C-alpha cells in the first residue's frame, strides 16, 4: 500500500488513508443534503487497532475487536457517534455542538477533551477521564453523572447503577501507546485482553487460575509467546499453545 491514498465520499468530502495514521476526513468540499447524514462504520478485528480523525478534528484510537459508527460530516447542534468495544477519544472543542458517544442505551456527553470508553463487557461499561469533563447516563431513565479528571466510572447497564472512584488513569489507557499495565489484575482479565490483541482463544484447565493476580508494566509484544513467557516467569502459571488456543495450567 502507498503511504497515502485519497478516497472521495458520496457527499464530496475526502478521506486520506494513511498507512501509519489511519483515516483523516476533510469535508471542505462536501455538499451535504438537508436532513440526511452519510454514515461510515470502522470495524477493527481481533488482533488489530485503528486510528481515525473525524470531520470535526476529533481523534479516535480504536482497540482490537471494536466498532465505531459516525457521520462523514457533522451537521446540526450535536456530534454523535456509536461505539462497540473500546476507544480513546481526544475531542475537538466546539462550544456550539456537543459531542456524544452512544453504546446501546448508554450515552456519554463530552464537556472536555480526553477520555477512554470500554464497552467490551455486555453488562458493564467503564469510562475513564484524562482531561476535561464528561457526563454519562446508563440509559434514558437515569440522571446524568459527571466525572472529573483521574476518575473512573463503572456502570451496570442493566440496573443503571454506577460507581465513581479516583484512579491512576494510565493502566486504563496504556493500550493506546502499545503498553501493557497490570495492577492487581485477574488472569482472566489479562487473557481477555490477550485474546483480542492476538486473536486467540483461551482455555483454563482450572477455574481457580482465573483468580491469579498480576502486577506489571511492559511494552506490547508482537508475538504472544513473548508475553506468555514473561507471565510464566512472574507466576506459578504455565501456558501452552495449540493452534490458535492458549491453554492455561498450573506449573
GROMACS .gro file of C-alpha atoms in nm, residues 49 63 86 169-182 185 190 193-194 197-198 216-222 227 230:
model
   32
   49UNK     CA    1  -0.604  -0.143   1.616
   63UNK     CA    2  -0.871  -0.101   2.026
   86UNK     CA    3  -1.302   0.025   2.335
  169UNK     CA    4  -0.569   0.654   3.462
  170UNK     CA    5  -0.264   0.516   3.282
  171UNK     CA    6  -0.340   0.143   3.324
  172UNK     CA    7  -0.674   0.209   3.151
  173UNK     CA    8  -0.528   0.396   2.854
  174UNK     CA    9  -0.188   0.224   2.818
  175UNK     CA   10  -0.309   0.014   2.524
  176UNK     CA   11  -0.316   0.330   2.308
  177UNK     CA   12   0.061   0.357   2.343
  178UNK     CA   13   0.126  -0.015   2.289
  179UNK     CA   14   0.192  -0.058   2.662
  180UNK     CA   15   0.061  -0.333   2.888
  181UNK     CA   16  -0.007  -0.236   3.251
  182UNK     CA   17  -0.147  -0.475   3.512
  185UNK     CA   18  -0.537  -0.767   3.764
  190UNK     CA   19  -0.532  -1.033   3.133
  193UNK     CA   20  -0.704  -0.865   2.651
  194UNK     CA   21  -0.452  -1.107   2.503
  197UNK     CA   22  -0.480  -0.837   2.081
  198UNK     CA   23  -0.352  -1.161   1.930
  216UNK     CA   24   0.341  -0.535   3.565
  217UNK     CA   25   0.428  -0.263   3.314
  218UNK     CA   26   0.572  -0.364   2.978
  219UNK     CA   27   0.566  -0.291   2.607
  220UNK     CA   28   0.319  -0.483   2.393
  221UNK     CA   29   0.498  -0.772   2.224
  222UNK     CA   30   0.448  -0.851   1.857
  227UNK     CA   31   0.404  -1.211   2.658
  230UNK     CA   32   0.709  -1.322   3.078
   0.00000   0.00000   0.00000
